[in-house]
Amino acid sequence: MEFPPCPASLKCIQHFLKLAQEHDNRDVVISYWARLYALQVGLKASTQSAEDTKLLLAIMDWLEQMKKTHADNEALTNDIAAQAHIENYALKLFLYADKQDREENFGKNVVKAYYSSGVLYDILLTFGELSEEALHNRKYAKYKAAYIHNCLKNGETPIPGPFPDDEEVEGTDDNEASGSNGSAAAPPTPPSVDSAAPKEPEETQPTLPPTPSPPAPHITPPTAEEVLNNPNKLPSPPVEEEKPGGFEPYVPNAQPNAAAYQPIIPVAGVHITPDQMITAQKYCKYAGSALNYDDVKTAIENLQKALKLLSTGSE
C-alpha cells in the first residue's frame, strides 16, 4: 500500500513510519505496531490539516486491513503476545549492537541497530509503562546511536562500551542524548537523537571495519541487514561478557527462606488456557532477560510466577 507523504507537522512520527516500512516484508508484527503507535502519536500532534488527515486515515485503513488479513496471528490480536514479540526483538537488536560496540566494530550497522532498538522501546509504550530494564536500554540505545554517529561523522574514534557509571546516559532525556561528566574520557555532547540518527534508509550495506581483537576465526558477526531480516542470526552474549552499565548483579544478603521456594504441586485437572500459556511464556522470557544482566532475584520471581500459573491455573 502506498502512503501519502508525511507532512512537516507530523515529523514526530517519521521514524516510526520508517521502521514500519523497513519491516513490511520482514516482520508484519513490527510493521503493524509501529504504525499503530505512529497513529496514536500522530492523532495527538495533528494540526487537522488536509495532509495530516490524509496520512492518518491511510494508516487507519492499513491497520484495519492487516488485522483482517492476519486474524490468526496472536501477536497482532493479543497485547501480551505482541508485547513479548516486540520486547524480544528490541532486546536482540540491543544486545547485537552492544556486542559490536564493545568489540569496536563501529559503523552504520551498529548505529542502525542501536537506533532501531530505541525506537522499538518507544513503541512498547503502547502497552503501558516500561520496566526499569527497558527504560535503561531505551535511553542507552538512543544515546549510543547518536554518539557513535556523531563520532563517525566527525572522523573520531568512539569510546567502546558503556561510560563509567553510565553518568552520561543517566543525564539524558527521551528526546535528546546529551551529557558529559567533565572528564577527559567523556565523549563530545551529541545532538538530539532524531537529528543525529540516519534520516534515510541505506541503499547499500556498509562494510564493518576490522576488529582490533577479532573473535574466533570461524565466527563472522552478522550485518545489520542480516539481523533485521533474520533476528535468529543475532549472537547471544557470552556469560563472561561485561553487562551494559547501570546494572548490578544480585547478591543475596542472607540465605533465602526455604519456605518461599517450596515446590508447587500441580492441581489435578487444571486446564491452562491459551492466554494463560502466553502469560507463562512472558514470565519465562522476563526471567531470561533478567539473567542476561545477572539479576537472579527478578529471574526467580518470574519463574515462580510461571510455575504457579502452569501448576494451579491462577496467578
PDB file of C-alpha atoms in Angstrom:
ATOM      1  CA  MET A   1       0.000   0.000   0.000  1.00  0.00           C
ATOM      2  CA  GLU A   2       1.267   3.458  -0.922  1.00  0.00           C
ATOM      3  CA  PHE A   3       1.058   6.001   1.867  1.00  0.00           C
ATOM      4  CA  PRO A   4       0.804   9.788   1.415  1.00  0.00           C
ATOM      5  CA  PRO A   5       3.988  11.710   2.273  1.00  0.00           C
ATOM      6  CA  CYS A   6       4.461  12.635   5.914  1.00  0.00           C
ATOM      7  CA  PRO A   7       3.832  16.392   6.375  1.00  0.00           C
ATOM      8  CA  ALA A   8       6.190  18.542   8.436  1.00  0.00           C
ATOM      9  CA  SER A   9       3.547  18.876  11.141  1.00  0.00           C
ATOM     10  CA  LEU A  10       3.817  15.119  11.773  1.00  0.00           C
ATOM     11  CA  LYS A  11       7.599  14.916  11.702  1.00  0.00           C
ATOM     12  CA  CYS A  12       7.458  13.332  15.170  1.00  0.00           C
ATOM     13  CA  ILE A  13       6.132  10.059  13.693  1.00  0.00           C
ATOM     14  CA  GLN A  14       8.503   9.788  10.725  1.00  0.00           C
ATOM     15  CA  HIS A  15      10.920   7.379  12.403  1.00  0.00           C
ATOM     16  CA  PHE A  16       8.064   5.044  13.404  1.00  0.00           C
ATOM     17  CA  LEU A  17       6.731   5.025   9.839  1.00  0.00           C
ATOM     18  CA  LYS A  18      10.246   4.430   8.501  1.00  0.00           C
ATOM     19  CA  LEU A  19      10.738   1.443  10.815  1.00  0.00           C
ATOM     20  CA  ALA A  20       7.356   0.056   9.742  1.00  0.00           C
ATOM     21  CA  GLN A  21       8.246   0.412   6.064  1.00  0.00           C
ATOM     22  CA  GLU A  22      11.567  -1.386   6.589  1.00  0.00           C
ATOM     23  CA  HIS A  23       9.739  -4.346   8.154  1.00  0.00           C
ATOM     24  CA  ASP A  24       6.772  -4.625   5.775  1.00  0.00           C
ATOM     25  CA  ASN A  25       8.395  -7.647   4.080  1.00  0.00           C
ATOM     26  CA  ARG A  26      10.325  -8.846   7.154  1.00  0.00           C
ATOM     27  CA  ASP A  27       8.037  -8.825  10.181  1.00  0.00           C
ATOM     28  CA  VAL A  28       4.399  -7.776   9.895  1.00  0.00           C
ATOM     29  CA  VAL A  29       4.101  -7.626  13.704  1.00  0.00           C
ATOM     30  CA  ILE A  30       6.739  -4.890  13.923  1.00  0.00           C
ATOM     31  CA  SER A  31       5.169  -3.030  10.983  1.00  0.00           C
ATOM     32  CA  TYR A  32       1.690  -3.222  12.500  1.00  0.00           C
ATOM     33  CA  TRP A  33       2.561  -1.935  15.969  1.00  0.00           C
ATOM     34  CA  ALA A  34       4.986   0.693  14.642  1.00  0.00           C
ATOM     35  CA  ARG A  35       2.190   2.201  12.505  1.00  0.00           C
ATOM     36  CA  LEU A  36      -0.341   1.854  15.309  1.00  0.00           C
ATOM     37  CA  TYR A  37       1.938   3.779  17.670  1.00  0.00           C
ATOM     38  CA  ALA A  38       2.608   6.346  14.917  1.00  0.00           C
ATOM     39  CA  LEU A  39      -1.163   6.770  14.569  1.00  0.00           C
ATOM     40  CA  GLN A  40      -1.613   7.285  18.317  1.00  0.00           C
ATOM     41  CA  VAL A  41       1.155   9.898  18.437  1.00  0.00           C
ATOM     42  CA  GLY A  42       0.012  11.470  15.180  1.00  0.00           C
ATOM     43  CA  LEU A  43      -3.567  11.950  16.347  1.00  0.00           C
ATOM     44  CA  LYS A  44      -2.298  13.946  19.320  1.00  0.00           C
ATOM     45  CA  ALA A  45       0.144  16.018  17.253  1.00  0.00           C
ATOM     46  CA  SER A  46      -2.118  16.570  14.242  1.00  0.00           C
ATOM     47  CA  THR A  47      -2.983  20.103  13.190  1.00  0.00           C
ATOM     48  CA  GLN A  48      -6.042  18.621  11.411  1.00  0.00           C
ATOM     49  CA  SER A  49      -4.762  19.871   8.087  1.00  0.00           C
ATOM     50  CA  ALA A  50      -5.746  18.043   4.901  1.00  0.00           C
ATOM     51  CA  GLU A  51      -2.260  16.495   4.647  1.00  0.00           C
ATOM     52  CA  ASP A  52      -2.356  15.267   8.256  1.00  0.00           C
ATOM     53  CA  THR A  53      -5.820  13.782   7.863  1.00  0.00           C
ATOM     54  CA  LYS A  54      -4.973  12.047   4.592  1.00  0.00           C
ATOM     55  CA  LEU A  55      -1.949  10.275   6.084  1.00  0.00           C
ATOM     56  CA  LEU A  56      -3.652   9.284   9.337  1.00  0.00           C
ATOM     57  CA  LEU A  57      -6.692   7.890   7.507  1.00  0.00           C
ATOM     58  CA  ALA A  58      -4.402   5.869   5.237  1.00  0.00           C
ATOM     59  CA  ILE A  59      -2.675   4.388   8.300  1.00  0.00           C
ATOM     60  CA  MET A  60      -6.060   3.517   9.822  1.00  0.00           C
ATOM     61  CA  ASP A  61      -7.132   1.744   6.632  1.00  0.00           C
ATOM     62  CA  TRP A  62      -3.880  -0.218   6.508  1.00  0.00           C
ATOM     63  CA  LEU A  63      -4.162  -1.296  10.161  1.00  0.00           C
ATOM     64  CA  GLU A  64      -7.725  -2.498   9.646  1.00  0.00           C
ATOM     65  CA  GLN A  65      -6.713  -4.429   6.548  1.00  0.00           C
ATOM     66  CA  MET A  66      -3.758  -6.092   8.309  1.00  0.00           C
ATOM     67  CA  LYS A  67      -5.889  -7.087  11.299  1.00  0.00           C
ATOM     68  CA  LYS A  68      -8.334  -8.862   8.986  1.00  0.00           C
ATOM     69  CA  THR A  69      -5.632 -10.458   6.846  1.00  0.00           C
ATOM     70  CA  HIS A  70      -3.669 -11.722   9.852  1.00  0.00           C
ATOM     71  CA  ALA A  71      -6.574 -12.515  12.171  1.00  0.00           C
ATOM     72  CA  ASP A  72      -4.847 -15.775  13.175  1.00  0.00           C
ATOM     73  CA  ASN A  73      -1.631 -14.016  14.272  1.00  0.00           C
ATOM     74  CA  GLU A  74      -1.841 -13.618  18.055  1.00  0.00           C
ATOM     75  CA  ALA A  75       0.978 -11.054  18.026  1.00  0.00           C
ATOM     76  CA  LEU A  76      -1.418  -8.735  16.151  1.00  0.00           C
ATOM     77  CA  THR A  77      -4.584  -9.528  18.092  1.00  0.00           C
ATOM     78  CA  ASN A  78      -3.268 -10.191  21.612  1.00  0.00           C
ATOM     79  CA  ASP A  79      -1.466  -7.449  23.539  1.00  0.00           C
ATOM     80  CA  ILE A  80       0.539  -9.841  25.719  1.00  0.00           C
ATOM     81  CA  ALA A  81       1.843 -11.792  22.717  1.00  0.00           C
ATOM     82  CA  ALA A  82       2.588  -8.554  20.860  1.00  0.00           C
ATOM     83  CA  GLN A  83       4.477  -7.054  23.796  1.00  0.00           C
ATOM     84  CA  ALA A  84       6.592 -10.192  24.190  1.00  0.00           C
ATOM     85  CA  HIS A  85       7.388 -10.263  20.460  1.00  0.00           C
ATOM     86  CA  ILE A  86       8.482  -6.624  20.308  1.00  0.00           C
ATOM     87  CA  GLU A  87      10.433  -6.773  23.596  1.00  0.00           C
ATOM     88  CA  ASN A  88      12.327  -9.823  22.391  1.00  0.00           C
ATOM     89  CA  TYR A  89      13.135  -8.193  19.044  1.00  0.00           C
ATOM     90  CA  ALA A  90      14.245  -4.931  20.676  1.00  0.00           C
ATOM     91  CA  LEU A  91      16.470  -6.781  23.162  1.00  0.00           C
ATOM     92  CA  LYS A  92      18.111  -8.857  20.420  1.00  0.00           C
ATOM     93  CA  LEU A  93      18.936  -5.719  18.444  1.00  0.00           C
ATOM     94  CA  PHE A  94      20.229  -4.032  21.602  1.00  0.00           C
ATOM     95  CA  LEU A  95      22.496  -6.964  22.545  1.00  0.00           C
ATOM     96  CA  TYR A  96      23.787  -7.231  18.972  1.00  0.00           C
ATOM     97  CA  ALA A  97      24.670  -3.519  18.868  1.00  0.00           C
ATOM     98  CA  ASP A  98      26.194  -3.633  22.354  1.00  0.00           C
ATOM     99  CA  LYS A  99      28.383  -6.631  21.438  1.00  0.00           C
ATOM    100  CA  GLN A 100      29.649  -4.996  18.243  1.00  0.00           C
ATOM    101  CA  ASP A 101      30.183  -1.713  20.112  1.00  0.00           C
ATOM    102  CA  ARG A 102      32.314  -3.404  22.806  1.00  0.00           C
ATOM    103  CA  GLU A 103      34.347  -5.201  20.131  1.00  0.00           C
ATOM    104  CA  GLU A 104      34.946  -1.811  18.433  1.00  0.00           C
ATOM    105  CA  ASN A 105      33.142  -2.850  15.250  1.00  0.00           C
ATOM    106  CA  PHE A 106      31.935   0.703  14.754  1.00  0.00           C
ATOM    107  CA  GLY A 107      29.920   1.561  11.668  1.00  0.00           C
ATOM    108  CA  LYS A 108      26.476   2.401  10.355  1.00  0.00           C
ATOM    109  CA  ASN A 109      25.322  -1.144  11.163  1.00  0.00           C
ATOM    110  CA  VAL A 110      25.795  -0.533  14.886  1.00  0.00           C
ATOM    111  CA  VAL A 111      24.182   2.916  14.714  1.00  0.00           C
ATOM    112  CA  LYS A 112      21.202   1.421  12.876  1.00  0.00           C
ATOM    113  CA  ALA A 113      20.779  -1.444  15.358  1.00  0.00           C
ATOM    114  CA  TYR A 114      21.041   0.828  18.419  1.00  0.00           C
ATOM    115  CA  TYR A 115      18.635   3.372  16.944  1.00  0.00           C
ATOM    116  CA  SER A 116      16.071   0.784  15.815  1.00  0.00           C
ATOM    117  CA  SER A 117      16.183  -0.787  19.274  1.00  0.00           C
ATOM    118  CA  GLY A 118      15.466   2.592  20.876  1.00  0.00           C
ATOM    119  CA  VAL A 119      12.502   3.170  18.550  1.00  0.00           C
ATOM    120  CA  LEU A 120      11.107  -0.276  19.367  1.00  0.00           C
ATOM    121  CA  TYR A 121      11.249   0.521  23.087  1.00  0.00           C
ATOM    122  CA  ASP A 122       9.244   3.681  22.285  1.00  0.00           C
ATOM    123  CA  ILE A 123       6.625   1.522  20.557  1.00  0.00           C
ATOM    124  CA  LEU A 124       6.356  -0.662  23.673  1.00  0.00           C
ATOM    125  CA  LEU A 125       4.767   2.333  25.424  1.00  0.00           C
ATOM    126  CA  THR A 126       1.615   1.231  23.584  1.00  0.00           C
ATOM    127  CA  PHE A 127       1.227  -1.418  26.284  1.00  0.00           C
ATOM    128  CA  GLY A 128       1.905   0.809  29.298  1.00  0.00           C
ATOM    129  CA  GLU A 129       4.868   1.826  31.421  1.00  0.00           C
ATOM    130  CA  LEU A 130       8.257   0.316  30.591  1.00  0.00           C
ATOM    131  CA  SER A 131      10.217  -1.811  33.039  1.00  0.00           C
ATOM    132  CA  GLU A 132      13.429  -0.411  34.539  1.00  0.00           C
ATOM    133  CA  GLU A 133      15.458  -2.621  32.206  1.00  0.00           C
ATOM    134  CA  ALA A 134      13.543  -1.415  29.143  1.00  0.00           C
ATOM    135  CA  LEU A 135      13.846   2.246  30.224  1.00  0.00           C
ATOM    136  CA  HIS A 136      17.601   1.888  30.623  1.00  0.00           C
ATOM    137  CA  ASN A 137      18.035   0.067  27.293  1.00  0.00           C
ATOM    138  CA  ARG A 138      15.895   2.660  25.523  1.00  0.00           C
ATOM    139  CA  LYS A 139      17.896   5.624  26.812  1.00  0.00           C
ATOM    140  CA  TYR A 140      21.260   3.899  26.386  1.00  0.00           C
ATOM    141  CA  ALA A 141      20.475   2.747  22.810  1.00  0.00           C
ATOM    142  CA  LYS A 142      19.407   6.214  21.667  1.00  0.00           C
ATOM    143  CA  TYR A 143      22.421   7.841  23.303  1.00  0.00           C
ATOM    144  CA  LYS A 144      24.910   5.395  21.784  1.00  0.00           C
ATOM    145  CA  ALA A 145      23.292   5.698  18.332  1.00  0.00           C
ATOM    146  CA  ALA A 146      23.694   9.476  18.422  1.00  0.00           C
ATOM    147  CA  TYR A 147      27.174   9.335  19.947  1.00  0.00           C
ATOM    148  CA  ILE A 148      28.663   6.777  17.510  1.00  0.00           C
ATOM    149  CA  HIS A 149      27.012   8.502  14.537  1.00  0.00           C
ATOM    150  CA  ASN A 150      28.471  11.829  15.662  1.00  0.00           C
ATOM    151  CA  CYS A 151      31.958  10.366  16.082  1.00  0.00           C
ATOM    152  CA  LEU A 152      31.906   8.725  12.641  1.00  0.00           C
ATOM    153  CA  LYS A 153      30.637  11.927  11.078  1.00  0.00           C
ATOM    154  CA  ASN A 154      33.469  13.931  12.659  1.00  0.00           C
ATOM    155  CA  GLY A 155      36.167  11.377  11.915  1.00  0.00           C
ATOM    156  CA  GLU A 156      36.630  10.480  15.581  1.00  0.00           C
ATOM    157  CA  THR A 157      37.020   7.054  17.186  1.00  0.00           C
ATOM    158  CA  PRO A 158      34.125   6.269  19.556  1.00  0.00           C
ATOM    159  CA  ILE A 159      34.737   5.008  23.070  1.00  0.00           C
ATOM    160  CA  PRO A 160      33.585   1.361  23.090  1.00  0.00           C
ATOM    161  CA  GLY A 161      31.051   0.056  25.596  1.00  0.00           C
ATOM    162  CA  PRO A 162      29.361   1.904  28.450  1.00  0.00           C
ATOM    163  CA  PHE A 163      30.836   5.015  30.028  1.00  0.00           C
ATOM    164  CA  PRO A 164      31.866   4.995  33.712  1.00  0.00           C
ATOM    165  CA  ASP A 165      28.775   4.522  35.888  1.00  0.00           C
ATOM    166  CA  ASP A 166      26.593   5.439  32.898  1.00  0.00           C
ATOM    167  CA  GLU A 167      26.644   9.058  34.113  1.00  0.00           C
ATOM    168  CA  GLU A 168      26.245  10.386  30.575  1.00  0.00           C
ATOM    169  CA  VAL A 169      23.258   8.130  29.875  1.00  0.00           C
ATOM    170  CA  GLU A 170      21.540   8.914  33.156  1.00  0.00           C
ATOM    171  CA  GLY A 171      21.730  12.627  32.342  1.00  0.00           C
ATOM    172  CA  THR A 172      19.813  12.312  29.075  1.00  0.00           C
ATOM    173  CA  ASP A 173      16.100  12.579  28.427  1.00  0.00           C
ATOM    174  CA  ASP A 174      13.985  10.646  25.949  1.00  0.00           C
ATOM    175  CA  ASN A 175      14.387  13.042  23.043  1.00  0.00           C
ATOM    176  CA  GLU A 176      17.895  14.363  23.450  1.00  0.00           C
ATOM    177  CA  ALA A 177      21.090  12.449  24.208  1.00  0.00           C
ATOM    178  CA  SER A 178      23.496  14.779  25.926  1.00  0.00           C
ATOM    179  CA  GLY A 179      25.847  14.959  28.845  1.00  0.00           C
ATOM    180  CA  SER A 180      29.442  14.909  29.923  1.00  0.00           C
ATOM    181  CA  ASN A 181      30.941  14.348  33.338  1.00  0.00           C
ATOM    182  CA  GLY A 182      33.757  16.738  32.562  1.00  0.00           C
ATOM    183  CA  SER A 183      36.454  14.059  32.435  1.00  0.00           C
ATOM    184  CA  ALA A 184      38.917  13.812  29.599  1.00  0.00           C
ATOM    185  CA  ALA A 185      37.496  10.451  28.539  1.00  0.00           C
ATOM    186  CA  ALA A 186      33.934  11.720  28.213  1.00  0.00           C
ATOM    187  CA  PRO A 187      32.534  11.871  24.648  1.00  0.00           C
ATOM    188  CA  PRO A 188      31.539  15.110  22.955  1.00  0.00           C
ATOM    189  CA  THR A 189      27.936  16.166  23.558  1.00  0.00           C
ATOM    190  CA  PRO A 190      25.883  14.642  20.725  1.00  0.00           C
ATOM    191  CA  PRO A 191      22.902  16.352  19.118  1.00  0.00           C
ATOM    192  CA  SER A 192      19.363  15.146  19.599  1.00  0.00           C
ATOM    193  CA  VAL A 193      18.811  11.536  18.682  1.00  0.00           C
ATOM    194  CA  ASP A 194      16.363  12.414  15.930  1.00  0.00           C
ATOM    195  CA  SER A 195      18.821  14.778  14.254  1.00  0.00           C
ATOM    196  CA  ALA A 196      21.891  12.621  14.778  1.00  0.00           C
ATOM    197  CA  ALA A 197      20.464   9.310  13.617  1.00  0.00           C
ATOM    198  CA  PRO A 198      20.431   8.477   9.889  1.00  0.00           C
ATOM    199  CA  LYS A 199      17.497  10.141   8.153  1.00  0.00           C
ATOM    200  CA  GLU A 200      17.096   7.886   5.122  1.00  0.00           C
ATOM    201  CA  PRO A 201      17.374   4.096   4.718  1.00  0.00           C
ATOM    202  CA  GLU A 202      20.778   2.981   3.497  1.00  0.00           C
ATOM    203  CA  GLU A 203      20.555   1.544  -0.015  1.00  0.00           C
ATOM    204  CA  THR A 204      23.865  -0.308   0.335  1.00  0.00           C
ATOM    205  CA  GLN A 205      25.185  -2.041   3.403  1.00  0.00           C
ATOM    206  CA  PRO A 206      28.498  -0.521   4.589  1.00  0.00           C
ATOM    207  CA  THR A 207      31.363  -2.833   5.457  1.00  0.00           C
ATOM    208  CA  LEU A 208      32.325  -3.021   9.101  1.00  0.00           C
ATOM    209  CA  PRO A 209      35.942  -2.069   9.867  1.00  0.00           C
ATOM    210  CA  PRO A 210      38.186  -4.918  11.065  1.00  0.00           C
ATOM    211  CA  THR A 211      38.053  -5.661  14.757  1.00  0.00           C
ATOM    212  CA  PRO A 212      41.330  -4.968  16.634  1.00  0.00           C
ATOM    213  CA  SER A 213      40.760  -8.107  18.724  1.00  0.00           C
ATOM    214  CA  PRO A 214      38.632 -10.310  16.432  1.00  0.00           C
ATOM    215  CA  PRO A 215      36.552 -13.180  17.743  1.00  0.00           C
ATOM    216  CA  ALA A 216      37.350 -16.762  16.911  1.00  0.00           C
ATOM    217  CA  PRO A 217      38.161 -17.142  13.172  1.00  0.00           C
ATOM    218  CA  HIS A 218      35.088 -19.281  12.472  1.00  0.00           C
ATOM    219  CA  ILE A 219      32.658 -16.630  13.804  1.00  0.00           C
ATOM    220  CA  THR A 220      31.586 -13.796  11.487  1.00  0.00           C
ATOM    221  CA  PRO A 221      29.340 -11.129  13.059  1.00  0.00           C
ATOM    222  CA  PRO A 222      26.112 -10.674  11.057  1.00  0.00           C
ATOM    223  CA  THR A 223      25.427  -7.362   9.371  1.00  0.00           C
ATOM    224  CA  ALA A 224      22.534  -5.149  10.460  1.00  0.00           C
ATOM    225  CA  GLU A 225      20.651  -6.134   7.294  1.00  0.00           C
ATOM    226  CA  GLU A 226      21.002  -9.819   8.194  1.00  0.00           C
ATOM    227  CA  VAL A 227      19.870  -9.069  11.723  1.00  0.00           C
ATOM    228  CA  LEU A 228      16.709  -7.275  10.599  1.00  0.00           C
ATOM    229  CA  ASN A 229      15.921  -9.966   8.007  1.00  0.00           C
ATOM    230  CA  ASN A 230      16.511 -12.839  10.396  1.00  0.00           C
ATOM    231  CA  PRO A 231      16.600 -11.941  14.115  1.00  0.00           C
ATOM    232  CA  ASN A 232      17.628 -15.543  14.917  1.00  0.00           C
ATOM    233  CA  LYS A 233      21.090 -14.780  13.496  1.00  0.00           C
ATOM    234  CA  LEU A 234      21.797 -12.494  16.420  1.00  0.00           C
ATOM    235  CA  PRO A 235      24.548 -13.876  18.650  1.00  0.00           C
ATOM    236  CA  SER A 236      23.890 -14.371  22.334  1.00  0.00           C
ATOM    237  CA  PRO A 237      26.344 -12.553  24.617  1.00  0.00           C
ATOM    238  CA  PRO A 238      28.847 -14.907  26.292  1.00  0.00           C
ATOM    239  CA  VAL A 239      28.478 -15.486  30.004  1.00  0.00           C
ATOM    240  CA  GLU A 240      31.654 -13.627  30.831  1.00  0.00           C
ATOM    241  CA  GLU A 241      30.720 -10.586  28.690  1.00  0.00           C
ATOM    242  CA  GLU A 242      30.529  -7.319  30.599  1.00  0.00           C
ATOM    243  CA  LYS A 243      26.937  -6.323  31.144  1.00  0.00           C
ATOM    244  CA  PRO A 244      25.726  -2.893  29.976  1.00  0.00           C
ATOM    245  CA  GLY A 245      26.487  -0.209  32.551  1.00  0.00           C
ATOM    246  CA  GLY A 246      23.886   0.676  35.120  1.00  0.00           C
ATOM    247  CA  PHE A 247      23.059  -2.902  36.138  1.00  0.00           C
ATOM    248  CA  GLU A 248      24.384  -4.509  39.312  1.00  0.00           C
ATOM    249  CA  PRO A 249      24.345  -8.296  39.817  1.00  0.00           C
ATOM    250  CA  TYR A 250      22.031  -9.593  42.501  1.00  0.00           C
ATOM    251  CA  VAL A 251      23.930 -10.675  45.632  1.00  0.00           C
ATOM    252  CA  PRO A 252      21.723 -12.108  48.392  1.00  0.00           C
ATOM    253  CA  ASN A 253      22.381 -10.661  51.848  1.00  0.00           C
ATOM    254  CA  ALA A 254      21.275 -13.803  53.631  1.00  0.00           C
ATOM    255  CA  GLN A 255      20.246 -17.372  52.966  1.00  0.00           C
ATOM    256  CA  PRO A 256      16.843 -17.436  51.241  1.00  0.00           C
ATOM    257  CA  ASN A 257      13.872 -18.525  53.225  1.00  0.00           C
ATOM    258  CA  ALA A 258      13.310 -22.157  52.317  1.00  0.00           C
ATOM    259  CA  ALA A 259       9.562 -21.744  52.782  1.00  0.00           C
ATOM    260  CA  ALA A 260       9.488 -19.207  49.960  1.00  0.00           C
ATOM    261  CA  TYR A 261      10.746 -21.811  47.491  1.00  0.00           C
ATOM    262  CA  GLN A 262       8.554 -24.782  48.328  1.00  0.00           C
ATOM    263  CA  PRO A 263       7.701 -26.751  45.160  1.00  0.00           C
ATOM    264  CA  ILE A 264       4.272 -26.114  43.740  1.00  0.00           C
ATOM    265  CA  ILE A 265       2.210 -29.287  43.427  1.00  0.00           C
ATOM    266  CA  PRO A 266       0.131 -29.314  40.242  1.00  0.00           C
ATOM    267  CA  VAL A 267      -3.616 -29.476  40.861  1.00  0.00           C
ATOM    268  CA  ALA A 268      -5.264 -32.405  39.133  1.00  0.00           C
ATOM    269  CA  GLY A 269      -7.472 -31.470  36.231  1.00  0.00           C
ATOM    270  CA  VAL A 270      -6.100 -27.931  35.863  1.00  0.00           C
ATOM    271  CA  HIS A 271      -6.834 -26.577  32.387  1.00  0.00           C
ATOM    272  CA  ILE A 272      -4.423 -23.967  31.045  1.00  0.00           C
ATOM    273  CA  THR A 273      -5.993 -21.569  28.547  1.00  0.00           C
ATOM    274  CA  PRO A 274      -4.069 -20.190  25.551  1.00  0.00           C
ATOM    275  CA  ASP A 275      -3.956 -16.740  27.207  1.00  0.00           C
ATOM    276  CA  GLN A 276      -2.507 -18.249  30.386  1.00  0.00           C
ATOM    277  CA  MET A 277       0.082 -20.110  28.319  1.00  0.00           C
ATOM    278  CA  ILE A 278       1.122 -16.826  26.682  1.00  0.00           C
ATOM    279  CA  THR A 279       1.362 -15.167  30.098  1.00  0.00           C
ATOM    280  CA  ALA A 280       3.575 -18.006  31.380  1.00  0.00           C
ATOM    281  CA  GLN A 281       5.807 -17.649  28.323  1.00  0.00           C
ATOM    282  CA  LYS A 282       6.058 -13.932  29.062  1.00  0.00           C
ATOM    283  CA  TYR A 283       7.234 -14.612  32.627  1.00  0.00           C
ATOM    284  CA  CYS A 284       9.847 -17.084  31.354  1.00  0.00           C
ATOM    285  CA  LYS A 285      11.055 -14.531  28.817  1.00  0.00           C
ATOM    286  CA  TYR A 286      11.356 -11.875  31.518  1.00  0.00           C
ATOM    287  CA  ALA A 287      13.360 -14.331  33.611  1.00  0.00           C
ATOM    288  CA  GLY A 288      15.724 -14.946  30.696  1.00  0.00           C
ATOM    289  CA  SER A 289      16.173 -11.213  30.145  1.00  0.00           C
ATOM    290  CA  ALA A 290      16.931 -10.704  33.839  1.00  0.00           C
ATOM    291  CA  LEU A 291      19.635 -13.381  33.724  1.00  0.00           C
ATOM    292  CA  ASN A 292      21.317 -11.502  30.872  1.00  0.00           C
ATOM    293  CA  TYR A 293      22.119  -8.853  33.462  1.00  0.00           C
ATOM    294  CA  ASP A 294      22.817 -11.204  36.403  1.00  0.00           C
ATOM    295  CA  ASP A 295      19.544 -10.170  38.066  1.00  0.00           C
ATOM    296  CA  VAL A 296      18.897 -13.525  39.752  1.00  0.00           C
ATOM    297  CA  LYS A 297      16.219 -12.179  42.094  1.00  0.00           C
ATOM    298  CA  THR A 298      13.979 -10.964  39.259  1.00  0.00           C
ATOM    299  CA  ALA A 299      14.579 -14.183  37.310  1.00  0.00           C
ATOM    300  CA  ILE A 300      13.466 -16.297  40.291  1.00  0.00           C
ATOM    301  CA  GLU A 301      10.363 -14.169  40.855  1.00  0.00           C
ATOM    302  CA  ASN A 302       9.241 -14.502  37.229  1.00  0.00           C
ATOM    303  CA  LEU A 303       9.932 -18.241  37.086  1.00  0.00           C
ATOM    304  CA  GLN A 304       7.932 -18.683  40.311  1.00  0.00           C
ATOM    305  CA  LYS A 305       5.014 -16.825  38.696  1.00  0.00           C
ATOM    306  CA  ALA A 306       5.196 -19.041  35.601  1.00  0.00           C
ATOM    307  CA  LEU A 307       5.316 -22.236  37.682  1.00  0.00           C
ATOM    308  CA  LYS A 308       2.375 -21.185  39.816  1.00  0.00           C
ATOM    309  CA  LEU A 309       0.267 -20.246  36.787  1.00  0.00           C
ATOM    310  CA  LEU A 310       1.015 -23.524  34.960  1.00  0.00           C
ATOM    311  CA  SER A 311       0.509 -25.648  38.094  1.00  0.00           C
ATOM    312  CA  THR A 312      -2.624 -24.049  39.519  1.00  0.00           C
ATOM    313  CA  GLY A 313      -4.206 -22.166  36.656  1.00  0.00           C
ATOM    314  CA  SER A 314      -4.147 -18.885  38.599  1.00  0.00           C
ATOM    315  CA  GLU A 315      -1.605 -16.119  39.187  1.00  0.00           C
TER     316      GLU A 315
END
